[in-house]
GROMACS .gro file of C-alpha atoms in nm:
model
  514
    1MET     CA    1   4.891  -9.851  -6.000
    2ALA     CA    2   4.611 -10.095  -5.926
    3SER     CA    3   4.254 -10.034  -6.037
    4ILE     CA    4   4.044  -9.840  -5.789
    5THR     CA    5   3.759 -10.089  -5.762
    6ALA     CA    6   3.698 -10.448  -5.862
    7GLU     CA    7   3.660 -10.479  -6.238
    8ARG     CA    8   3.313 -10.552  -6.371
    9SER     CA    9   3.263 -10.762  -6.680
   10LEU     CA   10   3.105 -10.616  -6.992
   11ARG     CA   11   2.797 -10.827  -6.929
   12GLU     CA   12   2.763 -10.663  -6.587
   13GLN     CA   13   2.809 -10.316  -6.732
   14TYR     CA   14   2.585 -10.377  -7.035
   15PRO     CA   15   2.324 -10.636  -6.931
   16ARG     CA   16   2.181 -10.663  -7.283
   17LEU     CA   17   2.503 -10.828  -7.400
   18ALA     CA   18   2.410 -11.138  -7.203
   19SER     CA   19   2.153 -11.222  -7.470
   20GLY     CA   20   2.401 -11.181  -7.755
   21SER     CA   21   2.132 -11.004  -7.953
   22GLU     CA   22   2.343 -10.710  -8.061
   23GLY     CA   23   2.564 -10.903  -8.303
   24ILE     CA   24   2.871 -10.806  -8.100
   25ASP     CA   25   3.173 -11.029  -8.048
   26VAL     CA   26   3.170 -10.988  -7.670
   27ARG     CA   27   3.496 -11.176  -7.615
   28GLU     CA   28   3.685 -10.955  -7.859
   29LEU     CA   29   3.532 -10.643  -7.708
   30GLU     CA   30   3.628 -10.766  -7.361
   31ARG     CA   31   3.988 -10.815  -7.473
   32LEU     CA   32   4.001 -10.461  -7.616
   33ARG     CA   33   3.852 -10.321  -7.297
   34ALA     CA   34   4.098 -10.512  -7.079
   35ARG     CA   35   4.386 -10.379  -7.289
   36ALA     CA   36   4.260 -10.023  -7.248
   37ARG     CA   37   4.218 -10.073  -6.873
   38ARG     CA   38   4.574 -10.205  -6.834
   39PHE     CA   39   4.710  -9.907  -7.026
   40ALA     CA   40   4.502  -9.671  -6.810
   41ASP     CA   41   4.614  -9.833  -6.483
   42GLU     CA   42   4.982  -9.860  -6.574
   43HIS     CA   43   5.044  -9.539  -6.769
   44VAL     CA   44   4.753  -9.294  -6.755
   45ARG     CA   45   4.637  -9.247  -6.396
   46PRO     CA   46   4.988  -9.245  -6.241
   47ARG     CA   47   5.087  -8.951  -6.464
   48ALA     CA   48   4.758  -8.764  -6.488
   49LEU     CA   49   4.808  -8.497  -6.221
   50GLU     CA   50   5.166  -8.423  -6.320
   51ILE     CA   51   5.077  -8.387  -6.689
   52ASP     CA   52   4.781  -8.165  -6.596
   53ARG     CA   53   5.012  -7.943  -6.391
   54ARG     CA   54   5.278  -7.916  -6.661
   55THR     CA   55   5.034  -7.839  -6.942
   56GLY     CA   56   4.862  -7.586  -6.716
   57GLU     CA   57   5.192  -7.403  -6.689
   58ASP     CA   58   5.291  -7.456  -7.054
   59PRO     CA   59   5.008  -7.554  -7.294
   60GLY     CA   60   5.264  -7.632  -7.564
   61TRP     CA   61   5.423  -7.912  -7.363
   62PHE     CA   62   5.321  -8.259  -7.483
   63ASP     CA   63   5.402  -8.606  -7.352
   64TRP     CA   64   5.504  -8.812  -7.656
   65ASP     CA   65   5.626  -9.095  -7.432
   66LEU     CA   66   5.267  -9.151  -7.323
   67VAL     CA   67   5.152  -9.162  -7.685
   68ARG     CA   68   5.420  -9.422  -7.760
   69ALA     CA   69   5.295  -9.632  -7.468
   70GLY     CA   70   4.942  -9.598  -7.604
   71ALA     CA   71   5.060  -9.707  -7.947
   72GLN     CA   72   5.214 -10.020  -7.797
   73ALA     CA   73   4.875 -10.095  -7.640
   74GLY     CA   74   4.701 -10.052  -7.978
   75MET     CA   75   4.513  -9.736  -7.877
   76LEU     CA   76   4.581  -9.561  -8.208
   77SER     CA   77   4.480  -9.823  -8.465
   78PHE     CA   78   4.175 -10.006  -8.329
   79LEU     CA   79   3.944  -9.788  -8.544
   80ILE     CA   80   4.142  -9.833  -8.867
   81PRO     CA   81   3.998 -10.092  -9.111
   82LYS     CA   82   4.162 -10.433  -9.122
   83PRO     CA   83   4.272 -10.401  -9.488
   84ALA     CA   84   4.482 -10.101  -9.380
   85GLY     CA   85   4.636 -10.302  -9.095
   86GLY     CA   86   4.410 -10.188  -8.810
   87ALA     CA   87   4.164 -10.375  -8.591
   88GLY     CA   88   3.851 -10.265  -8.779
   89GLY     CA   89   3.667 -10.127  -8.478
   90LEU     CA   90   3.359  -9.906  -8.494
   91SER     CA   91   3.178  -9.666  -8.262
   92THR     CA   92   3.107  -9.940  -8.005
   93GLN     CA   93   3.476 -10.023  -7.966
   94ALA     CA   94   3.572  -9.655  -7.949
   95ALA     CA   95   3.314  -9.591  -7.677
   96VAL     CA   96   3.425  -9.883  -7.460
   97VAL     CA   97   3.790  -9.774  -7.487
   98MET     CA   98   3.711  -9.411  -7.407
   99GLU     CA   99   3.521  -9.492  -7.088
  100GLU     CA  100   3.814  -9.696  -6.960
  101LEU     CA  101   4.072  -9.429  -7.039
  102CYS     CA  102   3.859  -9.141  -6.910
  103ALA     CA  103   3.801  -9.309  -6.575
  104ALA     CA  104   4.179  -9.261  -6.535
  105CYS     CA  105   4.234  -8.923  -6.709
  106PRO     CA  106   4.005  -8.754  -6.964
  107GLY     CA  107   4.276  -8.522  -7.094
  108ILE     CA  108   4.510  -8.805  -7.185
  109ALA     CA  109   4.218  -9.006  -7.323
  110LEU     CA  110   4.123  -8.714  -7.547
  111ILE     CA  111   4.456  -8.744  -7.730
  112PHE     CA  112   4.343  -9.085  -7.852
  113GLY     CA  113   3.981  -8.974  -7.898
  114ALA     CA  114   4.078  -8.674  -8.110
  115HIS     CA  115   4.302  -8.904  -8.316
  116ALA     CA  116   4.003  -9.132  -8.378
  117LEU     CA  117   3.789  -8.830  -8.473
  118GLY     CA  118   4.050  -8.730  -8.730
  119ILE     CA  119   4.040  -9.080  -8.876
  120SER     CA  120   3.658  -9.096  -8.895
  121PRO     CA  121   3.606  -8.897  -9.218
  122LEU     CA  122   3.860  -9.121  -9.392
  123LEU     CA  123   3.647  -9.425  -9.312
  124LEU     CA  124   3.367  -9.272  -9.519
  125GLY     CA  125   3.607  -9.241  -9.810
  126GLY     CA  126   3.594  -9.617  -9.850
  127PRO     CA  127   3.869  -9.839  -9.995
  128SER     CA  128   4.044  -9.545 -10.162
  129GLN     CA  129   4.175  -9.446  -9.816
  130TRP     CA  130   4.304  -9.785  -9.703
  131ASP     CA  131   4.647  -9.775  -9.861
  132GLY     CA  132   4.740  -9.411  -9.801
  133VAL     CA  133   4.748  -9.231  -9.472
  134LEU     CA  134   4.561  -9.501  -9.279
  135ALA     CA  135   4.827  -9.760  -9.363
  136GLU     CA  136   5.094  -9.502  -9.281
  137LEU     CA  137   4.940  -9.446  -8.937
  138VAL     CA  138   4.950  -9.820  -8.863
  139ALA     CA  139   5.310  -9.843  -8.981
  140SER     CA  140   5.408  -9.549  -8.760
  141GLU     CA  141   5.246  -9.717  -8.460
  142HIS     CA  142   5.447 -10.034  -8.521
  143SER     CA  143   5.769  -9.837  -8.571
  144GLY     CA  144   5.754  -9.685  -8.224
  145GLU     CA  145   5.720  -9.329  -8.358
  146PRO     CA  146   5.342  -9.292  -8.382
  147GLN     CA  147   5.169  -9.024  -8.584
  148LEU     CA  148   4.854  -8.850  -8.464
  149MET     CA  149   4.546  -8.726  -8.646
  150ALA     CA  150   4.312  -8.433  -8.582
  151CYS     CA  151   3.988  -8.303  -8.728
  152ALA     CA  152   3.944  -7.929  -8.790
  153ILE     CA  153   3.592  -7.789  -8.821
  154THR     CA  154   3.546  -7.499  -8.576
  155GLU     CA  155   3.627  -7.146  -8.695
  156PRO     CA  156   3.672  -6.819  -8.501
  157GLU     CA  157   3.312  -6.712  -8.571
  158ALA     CA  158   3.150  -7.049  -8.634
  159GLY     CA  159   3.149  -7.326  -8.374
  160THR     CA  160   2.846  -7.542  -8.306
  161ASP     CA  161   2.669  -7.394  -8.609
  162VAL     CA  162   2.906  -7.574  -8.848
  163GLU     CA  163   2.780  -7.907  -8.710
  164ASP     CA  164   2.426  -7.879  -8.848
  165PRO     CA  165   2.337  -7.827  -9.217
  166ASP     CA  166   2.061  -7.574  -9.148
  167LEU     CA  167   2.277  -7.367  -8.914
  168LEU     CA  168   2.569  -7.394  -9.156
  169ARG     CA  169   2.370  -7.205  -9.416
  170ARG     CA  170   2.358  -6.903  -9.182
  171ALA     CA  171   2.700  -6.945  -9.019
  172ARG     CA  172   2.971  -6.680  -9.049
  173ILE     CA  173   3.220  -6.884  -9.247
  174THR     CA  174   3.559  -6.731  -9.322
  175SER     CA  175   3.737  -7.035  -9.467
  176HIS     CA  176   3.760  -7.101  -9.839
  177ALA     CA  177   3.908  -7.375 -10.058
  178HIS     CA  178   3.952  -7.258 -10.416
  179ARG     CA  179   4.030  -7.486 -10.707
  180VAL     CA  180   4.369  -7.474 -10.876
  181PRO     CA  181   4.524  -7.712 -11.130
  182GLY     CA  182   4.554  -8.054 -10.968
  183GLY     CA  183   4.369  -7.976 -10.647
  184PHE     CA  184   4.271  -7.699 -10.408
  185ARG     CA  185   4.435  -7.425 -10.205
  186LEU     CA  186   4.300  -7.382  -9.855
  187SER     CA  187   4.272  -7.046  -9.678
  188ALA     CA  188   4.134  -7.059  -9.324
  189THR     CA  189   4.176  -7.017  -8.953
  190LYS     CA  190   4.051  -7.311  -8.750
  191ARG     CA  191   4.022  -7.278  -8.372
  192PHE     CA  192   4.007  -7.507  -8.066
  193ILE     CA  193   4.136  -7.805  -8.265
  194SER     CA  194   4.219  -8.095  -8.033
  195ASN     CA  195   4.559  -8.246  -8.126
  196GLY     CA  196   4.598  -7.962  -8.378
  197SER     CA  197   4.950  -7.871  -8.269
  198VAL     CA  198   5.080  -8.230  -8.260
  199ALA     CA  199   4.898  -8.396  -8.552
  200ARG     CA  200   5.083  -8.523  -8.857
  201TRP     CA  201   4.762  -8.530  -9.065
  202ILE     CA  202   4.441  -8.329  -9.027
  203THR     CA  203   4.101  -8.376  -9.188
  204VAL     CA  204   3.974  -8.023  -9.253
  205LEU     CA  205   3.624  -7.915  -9.353
  206MET     CA  206   3.552  -7.592  -9.537
  207PRO     CA  207   3.348  -7.469  -9.837
  208THR     CA  208   3.465  -7.432 -10.193
  209ASP     CA  209   3.213  -7.145 -10.222
  210PRO     CA  210   3.162  -6.951  -9.894
  211ARG     CA  211   2.837  -6.804 -10.034
  212ARG     CA  212   2.694  -7.158 -10.043
  213ALA     CA  213   2.873  -7.314  -9.748
  214ALA     CA  214   2.628  -7.598  -9.682
  215GLU     CA  215   2.617  -7.702 -10.049
  216THR     CA  216   2.995  -7.687 -10.102
  217TRP     CA  217   3.126  -7.798  -9.761
  218THR     CA  218   3.412  -8.038  -9.841
  219CYS     CA  219   3.655  -8.255  -9.646
  220PHE     CA  220   4.027  -8.231  -9.720
  221LEU     CA  221   4.318  -8.437  -9.587
  222VAL     CA  222   4.601  -8.199  -9.501
  223ASP     CA  223   4.966  -8.282  -9.453
  224THR     CA  224   5.081  -8.058  -9.167
  225ARG     CA  225   5.425  -8.039  -9.326
  226SER     CA  226   5.270  -7.850  -9.618
  227GLU     CA  227   5.384  -7.499  -9.700
  228GLY     CA  228   5.141  -7.244  -9.560
  229PHE     CA  229   5.031  -7.449  -9.258
  230THR     CA  230   5.114  -7.302  -8.917
  231VAL     CA  231   5.009  -7.349  -8.556
  232SER     CA  232   4.916  -6.998  -8.448
  233ARG     CA  233   4.876  -7.073  -8.079
  234VAL     CA  234   4.790  -7.340  -7.825
  235GLU     CA  235   4.510  -7.249  -7.586
  236HIS     CA  236   4.524  -7.231  -7.207
  237LYS     CA  237   4.252  -7.472  -7.099
  238MET     CA  238   4.058  -7.526  -6.777
  239GLY     CA  239   4.017  -7.901  -6.824
  240GLN     CA  240   4.139  -8.194  -7.033
  241ARG     CA  241   4.470  -8.011  -7.058
  242ALA     CA  242   4.687  -8.305  -7.163
  243CYS     CA  243   4.535  -8.285  -7.512
  244PRO     CA  244   4.630  -7.953  -7.672
  245ALA     CA  245   4.366  -7.734  -7.837
  246ALA     CA  246   4.525  -7.521  -8.107
  247GLU     CA  247   4.446  -7.242  -8.349
  248LEU     CA  248   4.561  -7.340  -8.697
  249THR     CA  249   4.628  -7.120  -8.999
  250PHE     CA  250   4.599  -7.247  -9.356
  251ASP     CA  251   4.760  -6.988  -9.582
  252GLY     CA  252   4.713  -7.122  -9.933
  253VAL     CA  253   4.787  -7.481  -9.830
  254PHE     CA  254   4.777  -7.704 -10.139
  255VAL     CA  255   4.576  -8.027 -10.125
  256PRO     CA  256   4.587  -8.254 -10.433
  257ASP     CA  257   4.263  -8.397 -10.573
  258GLU     CA  258   4.358  -8.740 -10.440
  259ARG     CA  259   4.332  -8.605 -10.085
  260VAL     CA  260   3.981  -8.472 -10.119
  261VAL     CA  261   3.792  -8.707  -9.886
  262GLY     CA  262   3.479  -8.824 -10.063
  263ARG     CA  263   3.342  -8.582 -10.320
  264GLU     CA  264   3.349  -8.205 -10.339
  265GLY     CA  265   3.038  -8.069 -10.168
  266ASP     CA  266   2.962  -8.380  -9.961
  267GLY     CA  267   3.110  -8.241  -9.639
  268ALA     CA  268   2.784  -8.145  -9.464
  269PRO     CA  269   2.623  -8.492  -9.476
  270GLU     CA  270   2.962  -8.652  -9.407
  271THR     CA  271   2.982  -8.438  -9.094
  272MET     CA  272   2.643  -8.568  -8.981
  273ILE     CA  273   2.762  -8.928  -9.016
  274VAL     CA  274   3.089  -8.850  -8.837
  275LEU     CA  275   2.897  -8.691  -8.549
  276ALA     CA  276   2.665  -8.991  -8.529
  277CYS     CA  277   2.982  -9.203  -8.496
  278SER     CA  278   3.170  -8.974  -8.255
  279ARG     CA  279   2.899  -8.867  -8.010
  280PRO     CA  280   2.858  -9.212  -7.847
  281PRO     CA  281   3.231  -9.210  -7.758
  282VAL     CA  282   3.186  -8.855  -7.623
  283GLY     CA  283   2.902  -8.988  -7.408
  284ALA     CA  284   3.147  -9.258  -7.298
  285ILE     CA  285   3.409  -8.992  -7.217
  286ALA     CA  286   3.159  -8.824  -6.986
  287THR     CA  287   3.052  -9.157  -6.836
  288GLY     CA  288   3.416  -9.245  -6.771
  289ILE     CA  289   3.473  -8.911  -6.595
  290ALA     CA  290   3.169  -8.972  -6.372
  291ARG     CA  291   3.281  -9.329  -6.304
  292GLY     CA  292   3.631  -9.214  -6.217
  293ALA     CA  293   3.498  -8.966  -5.961
  294TYR     CA  294   3.253  -9.219  -5.815
  295GLU     CA  295   3.515  -9.494  -5.783
  296ARG     CA  296   3.765  -9.261  -5.620
  297VAL     CA  297   3.524  -9.126  -5.358
  298LEU     CA  298   3.385  -9.475  -5.285
  299SER     CA  299   3.736  -9.610  -5.236
  300TRP     CA  300   3.815  -9.319  -5.005
  301LEU     CA  301   3.500  -9.377  -4.801
  302GLU     CA  302   3.582  -9.747  -4.764
  303GLU     CA  303   3.954  -9.724  -4.691
  304ASP     CA  304   4.058  -9.385  -4.550
  305ARG     CA  305   4.043  -9.334  -4.172
  306ALA     CA  306   3.956  -8.970  -4.233
  307ALA     CA  307   3.624  -9.096  -4.373
  308THR     CA  308   3.547  -9.335  -4.086
  309GLY     CA  309   3.175  -9.351  -4.017
  310LEU     CA  310   3.063  -9.160  -4.325
  311LEU     CA  311   2.965  -9.470  -4.519
  312GLU     CA  312   2.717  -9.567  -4.246
  313ARG     CA  313   2.523  -9.243  -4.289
  314GLN     CA  314   2.209  -9.279  -4.497
  315HIS     CA  315   2.249  -8.953  -4.688
  316VAL     CA  316   2.593  -9.072  -4.805
  317GLN     CA  317   2.446  -9.406  -4.914
  318LEU     CA  318   2.170  -9.227  -5.105
  319ALA     CA  319   2.425  -9.002  -5.275
  320LEU     CA  320   2.635  -9.301  -5.383
  321ALA     CA  321   2.329  -9.486  -5.509
  322GLY     CA  322   2.228  -9.182  -5.712
  323MET     CA  323   2.576  -9.161  -5.865
  324GLU     CA  324   2.571  -9.533  -5.954
  325GLU     CA  325   2.226  -9.488  -6.110
  326GLU     CA  326   2.331  -9.191  -6.323
  327ILE     CA  327   2.646  -9.368  -6.447
  328HIS     CA  328   2.458  -9.685  -6.534
  329LEU     CA  329   2.190  -9.500  -6.733
  330ALA     CA  330   2.447  -9.285  -6.914
  331ARG     CA  331   2.637  -9.601  -7.010
  332GLN     CA  332   2.326  -9.769  -7.151
  333LEU     CA  333   2.250  -9.457  -7.357
  334TYR     CA  334   2.589  -9.447  -7.525
  335MET     CA  335   2.587  -9.822  -7.585
  336ASP     CA  336   2.236  -9.802  -7.735
  337ALA     CA  337   2.354  -9.529  -7.970
  338ALA     CA  338   2.679  -9.702  -8.066
  339THR     CA  339   2.525 -10.043  -8.135
  340GLU     CA  340   2.235  -9.893  -8.329
  341LEU     CA  341   2.479  -9.706  -8.550
  342ASP     CA  342   2.723  -9.994  -8.598
  343HIS     CA  343   2.473 -10.274  -8.651
  344ALA     CA  344   2.163 -10.104  -8.791
  345ALA     CA  345   2.247  -9.774  -8.959
  346LEU     CA  346   2.594  -9.833  -9.110
  347GLY     CA  347   2.675 -10.197  -9.043
  348SER     CA  348   2.548 -10.326  -9.376
  349ALA     CA  349   2.769 -10.086  -9.570
  350MET     CA  350   3.080 -10.183  -9.374
  351SER     CA  351   3.014 -10.555  -9.422
  352HIS     CA  352   2.892 -10.539  -9.784
  353PRO     CA  353   3.032 -10.827  -9.995
  354ALA     CA  354   3.196 -10.585 -10.240
  355VAL     CA  355   3.381 -10.406  -9.960
  356ARG     CA  356   3.483 -10.733  -9.796
  357ALA     CA  357   3.604 -10.878 -10.126
  358LEU     CA  358   3.819 -10.574 -10.198
  359GLY     CA  359   3.958 -10.599  -9.847
  360HIS     CA  360   4.090 -10.946  -9.926
  361VAL     CA  361   4.295 -10.811 -10.217
  362PRO     CA  362   4.653 -10.747 -10.099
  363ALA     CA  363   4.767 -10.388 -10.070
  364SER     CA  364   5.038 -10.455 -10.328
  365ILE     CA  365   4.765 -10.520 -10.585
  366ARG     CA  366   4.541 -10.235 -10.472
  367GLY     CA  367   4.842 -10.007 -10.497
  368ARG     CA  368   4.898 -10.071 -10.868
  369ALA     CA  369   4.848  -9.756 -11.069
  370PRO     CA  370   4.537  -9.867 -11.265
  371VAL     CA  371   4.359  -9.999 -10.954
  372ARG     CA  372   4.457  -9.700 -10.743
  373GLY     CA  373   4.352  -9.467 -11.022
  374TRP     CA  374   4.010  -9.627 -11.035
  375LEU     CA  375   3.966  -9.622 -10.656
  376HIS     CA  376   4.027  -9.246 -10.657
  377SER     CA  377   3.811  -9.180 -10.962
  378GLY     CA  378   3.487  -8.990 -10.957
  379ARG     CA  379   3.301  -9.302 -11.062
  380ALA     CA  380   3.438  -9.499 -10.765
  381ARG     CA  381   3.345  -9.217 -10.526
  382ASP     CA  382   2.994  -9.212 -10.672
  383ALA     CA  383   2.978  -9.589 -10.624
  384THR     CA  384   3.074  -9.549 -10.256
  385VAL     CA  385   2.784  -9.306 -10.207
  386ALA     CA  386   2.550  -9.537 -10.397
  387LEU     CA  387   2.652  -9.823 -10.166
  388LEU     CA  388   2.553  -9.612  -9.864
  389HIS     CA  389   2.212  -9.544 -10.020
  390ARG     CA  390   2.157  -9.914 -10.094
  391THR     CA  391   2.253 -10.035  -9.747
  392THR     CA  392   2.102  -9.769  -9.520
  393SER     CA  393   1.866  -9.471  -9.531
  394GLU     CA  394   1.868  -9.109  -9.425
  395ARG     CA  395   1.598  -9.190  -9.171
  396ALA     CA  396   1.812  -9.466  -9.015
  397VAL     CA  397   2.114  -9.235  -8.989
  398THR     CA  398   1.895  -8.951  -8.855
  399ARG     CA  399   1.768  -9.181  -8.581
  400SER     CA  400   2.124  -9.288  -8.498
  401LEU     CA  401   2.233  -8.924  -8.487
  402ALA     CA  402   1.948  -8.845  -8.246
  403LEU     CA  403   2.037  -9.136  -8.016
  404SER     CA  404   2.404  -9.037  -8.030
  405SER     CA  405   2.316  -8.677  -7.948
  406MET     CA  406   2.104  -8.792  -7.654
  407ALA     CA  407   2.394  -8.999  -7.519
  408LYS     CA  408   2.634  -8.708  -7.557
  409ALA     CA  409   2.408  -8.449  -7.391
  410ARG     CA  410   2.297  -8.673  -7.106
  411GLY     CA  411   2.650  -8.795  -7.046
  412GLY     CA  412   2.788  -8.441  -7.023
  413ASP     CA  413   2.531  -8.344  -6.762
  414VAL     CA  414   2.589  -8.667  -6.566
  415ALA     CA  415   2.964  -8.600  -6.557
  416MET     CA  416   2.908  -8.256  -6.407
  417ARG     CA  417   2.656  -8.378  -6.150
  418VAL     CA  418   2.855  -8.682  -6.037
  419THR     CA  419   3.189  -8.502  -6.008
  420GLY     CA  420   3.018  -8.226  -5.812
  421ALA     CA  421   2.853  -8.480  -5.582
  422ALA     CA  422   3.186  -8.657  -5.529
  423LEU     CA  423   3.351  -8.331  -5.426
  424GLU     CA  424   3.070  -8.261  -5.181
  425LEU     CA  425   3.105  -8.605  -5.021
  426ALA     CA  426   3.483  -8.579  -4.995
  427GLY     CA  427   3.489  -8.224  -4.862
  428LEU     CA  428   3.826  -8.096  -4.748
  429ARG     CA  429   3.915  -8.415  -4.560
  430ALA     CA  430   4.003  -8.617  -4.870
  431GLY     CA  431   4.363  -8.496  -4.882
  432PRO     CA  432   4.548  -8.589  -5.205
  433LEU     CA  433   4.232  -8.742  -5.349
  434ARG     CA  434   4.070  -8.399  -5.367
  435ALA     CA  435   4.318  -8.288  -5.635
  436GLU     CA  436   4.204  -8.576  -5.857
  437LEU     CA  437   3.836  -8.499  -5.796
  438GLU     CA  438   3.887  -8.129  -5.869
  439LYS     CA  439   4.064  -8.217  -6.192
  440LEU     CA  440   3.781  -8.449  -6.299
  441TRP     CA  441   3.529  -8.172  -6.226
  442ARG     CA  442   3.727  -7.933  -6.448
  443ASP     CA  443   3.756  -8.202  -6.715
  444ALA     CA  444   3.382  -8.273  -6.710
  445LYS     CA  445   3.271  -7.927  -6.823
  446LEU     CA  446   3.412  -7.970  -7.172
  447CYS     CA  447   3.178  -8.265  -7.232
  448GLN     CA  448   2.884  -8.021  -7.240
  449ILE     CA  449   3.054  -7.811  -7.507
  450TYR     CA  450   3.253  -8.004  -7.768
  451GLU     CA  451   3.093  -8.220  -8.040
  452GLY     CA  452   2.821  -7.955  -8.042
  453THR     CA  453   2.683  -7.791  -7.729
  454ASN     CA  454   2.428  -7.989  -7.533
  455GLN     CA  455   2.160  -7.748  -7.656
  456LEU     CA  456   2.230  -7.835  -8.020
  457ASN     CA  457   2.243  -8.203  -7.936
  458ARG     CA  458   1.900  -8.185  -7.775
  459LEU     CA  459   1.764  -8.010  -8.085
  460GLU     CA  460   1.888  -8.312  -8.281
  461VAL     CA  461   1.699  -8.535  -8.035
  462TYR     CA  462   1.384  -8.326  -8.087
  463ARG     CA  463   1.408  -8.342  -8.464
  464GLY     CA  464   1.508  -8.706  -8.494
  465LEU     CA  465   1.295  -8.864  -8.219
  466CYS     CA  466   1.022  -8.623  -8.101
  467ARG     CA  467   0.927  -8.509  -8.451
  468SER     CA  468   1.060  -8.811  -8.645
  469GLU     CA  469   1.213  -8.580  -8.904
  470THR     CA  470   1.460  -8.702  -9.163
  471ILE     CA  471   1.778  -8.497  -9.195
  472GLY     CA  472   1.996  -8.506  -9.506
  473CYS     CA  473   2.258  -8.736  -9.356
  474LEU     CA  474   2.373  -8.911  -9.675
  475PRO     CA  475   2.566  -8.752  -9.961
  476PRO     CA  476   2.332  -8.713 -10.261
  477LEU     CA  477   2.330  -8.959 -10.549
  478ARG     CA  478   2.470  -8.807 -10.864
  479GLY     CA  479   2.330  -8.948 -11.184
  480HIS     CA  480   2.139  -9.191 -10.956
  481LEU     CA  481   2.371  -9.474 -11.064
  482ASP     CA  482   2.098  -9.683 -11.223
  483THR     CA  483   2.140 -10.052 -11.305
  484ASP     CA  484   2.336  -9.994 -11.625
  485GLU     CA  485   2.571  -9.750 -11.454
  486ARG     CA  486   2.630  -9.984 -11.163
  487ALA     CA  487   2.708 -10.264 -11.404
  488HIS     CA  488   2.955 -10.035 -11.581
  489THR     CA  489   3.112  -9.942 -11.247
  490ASN     CA  490   3.150 -10.308 -11.154
  491ALA     CA  491   3.300 -10.378 -11.494
  492ASP     CA  492   3.556 -10.101 -11.437
  493ALA     CA  493   3.651 -10.258 -11.105
  494ARG     CA  494   3.684 -10.607 -11.255
  495ALA     CA  495   3.902 -10.472 -11.535
  496HIS     CA  496   4.153 -10.341 -11.283
  497LEU     CA  497   4.137 -10.627 -11.037
  498ASP     CA  498   4.284 -10.882 -11.278
  499SER     CA  499   4.308 -11.255 -11.229
  500ASP     CA  500   4.646 -11.213 -11.060
  501ALA     CA  501   4.482 -10.996 -10.792
  502LEU     CA  502   4.203 -11.243 -10.737
  503GLN     CA  503   4.453 -11.526 -10.710
  504HIS     CA  504   4.640 -11.332 -10.442
  505ALA     CA  505   4.310 -11.262 -10.268
  506SER     CA  506   4.228 -11.631 -10.243
  507VAL     CA  507   4.566 -11.700 -10.086
  508ASP     CA  508   4.584 -11.395  -9.858
  509GLY     CA  509   4.238 -11.429  -9.707
  510ASP     CA  510   4.301 -11.198  -9.413
  511GLY     CA  511   4.370 -10.899  -9.636
  512GLY     CA  512   4.731 -10.884  -9.519
  513ARG     CA  513   4.961 -10.624  -9.670
  514SER     CA  514   5.259 -10.751  -9.866
   0.00000   0.00000   0.00000
């Protein structure tokens, strides 16, 4: 199916890119966007209404063929770091992809967005995560049998309040991870988990001491084939139906120490960073929904004889101009937030020489027992946190979180207003088009709710921008890793990365896996 309207270049959509001041490879971003648009035009929009109908009748039905098509288009691995075999994208790339997919169908797009959300905590785990599940996800994509990720935070009695450290302290938490030899056993019910019923791996957040949830909130990587894991039910949804939302039960699920993401107790600040990364793409989801409705109604007004004469009416022109204005401003907000995060708040950590050097070491060397043991050690995890503290600040991440929250909240409201305006313009004369517009209107509502309600997001804007507060967005330093300790940490790393590894690194400069 052809695109609805003529494609605009990235420089038209984001005028600031014309100056090249954001440090973005515009050509590479344009190629990624074009790939997402082709996938949306060829596979997503033609199947959107049928998939929405089938999942409305049976929420447990899932279109794996569509996921395989998305895998062939690279929609599952663009966020995975290059040393693990992915494209190494960040929030900016995720946002651009999500707008393109959501202009076609937000429910289908959410499958890929929820997958990216599940990956996000692993990115904070640093190099220790490159050669495990992340590499497995890339391999599954190449094999033609892709695996999906999910992220499980929400509980039956704790939703938005688990997405803010202060609210978390007062939240009614029922989950608990208790230590056992070699790891933890997880007991919890998690609710409204996108991709929860179809994910192969899930990043799960819960406390190791429910009496001190904020201080002991911890991220775990769960294998859904583990004993004790069950999908209790899949929800009937009003919108974005193609992506299932499931209730998950963890009945003593064992997670080994190696699959604790980051350090025990670092989950609350990790969640803040993940939200700063994920809310710009959610703003892009909402912007894509609004754009999809606008493009459809404009095409109808221009081409359908049932709409003859409407486009010459001034009130219709004013309505269309208002829709274009809202979409443009929502797009600039999410791009502001994404580029600030990627190139100001977290960019220095991602591009740090130590991280880049380790990325050039082949996976076969990183996978050797001594090197792998060190990467998963407490000292290496402390060093990852210390790197964050040296390359960014809690104030910088707080500002990024506030901008991301603004983009998310504004985008959600824009999606509701624009889809409503499109329905009003089309009326009952739009025929088959009306079904698409009604679906987009149903899809839009969720953008005001997930990733924290718009009310919570605006409180983050108030704290981070109006009051210029600094939120605890970085995991705390432990032992402060002074100069002597950092030297010792570097010595540990050099001891495991022997001359053979460095020789391989100089030959395999692209970090390829052997």
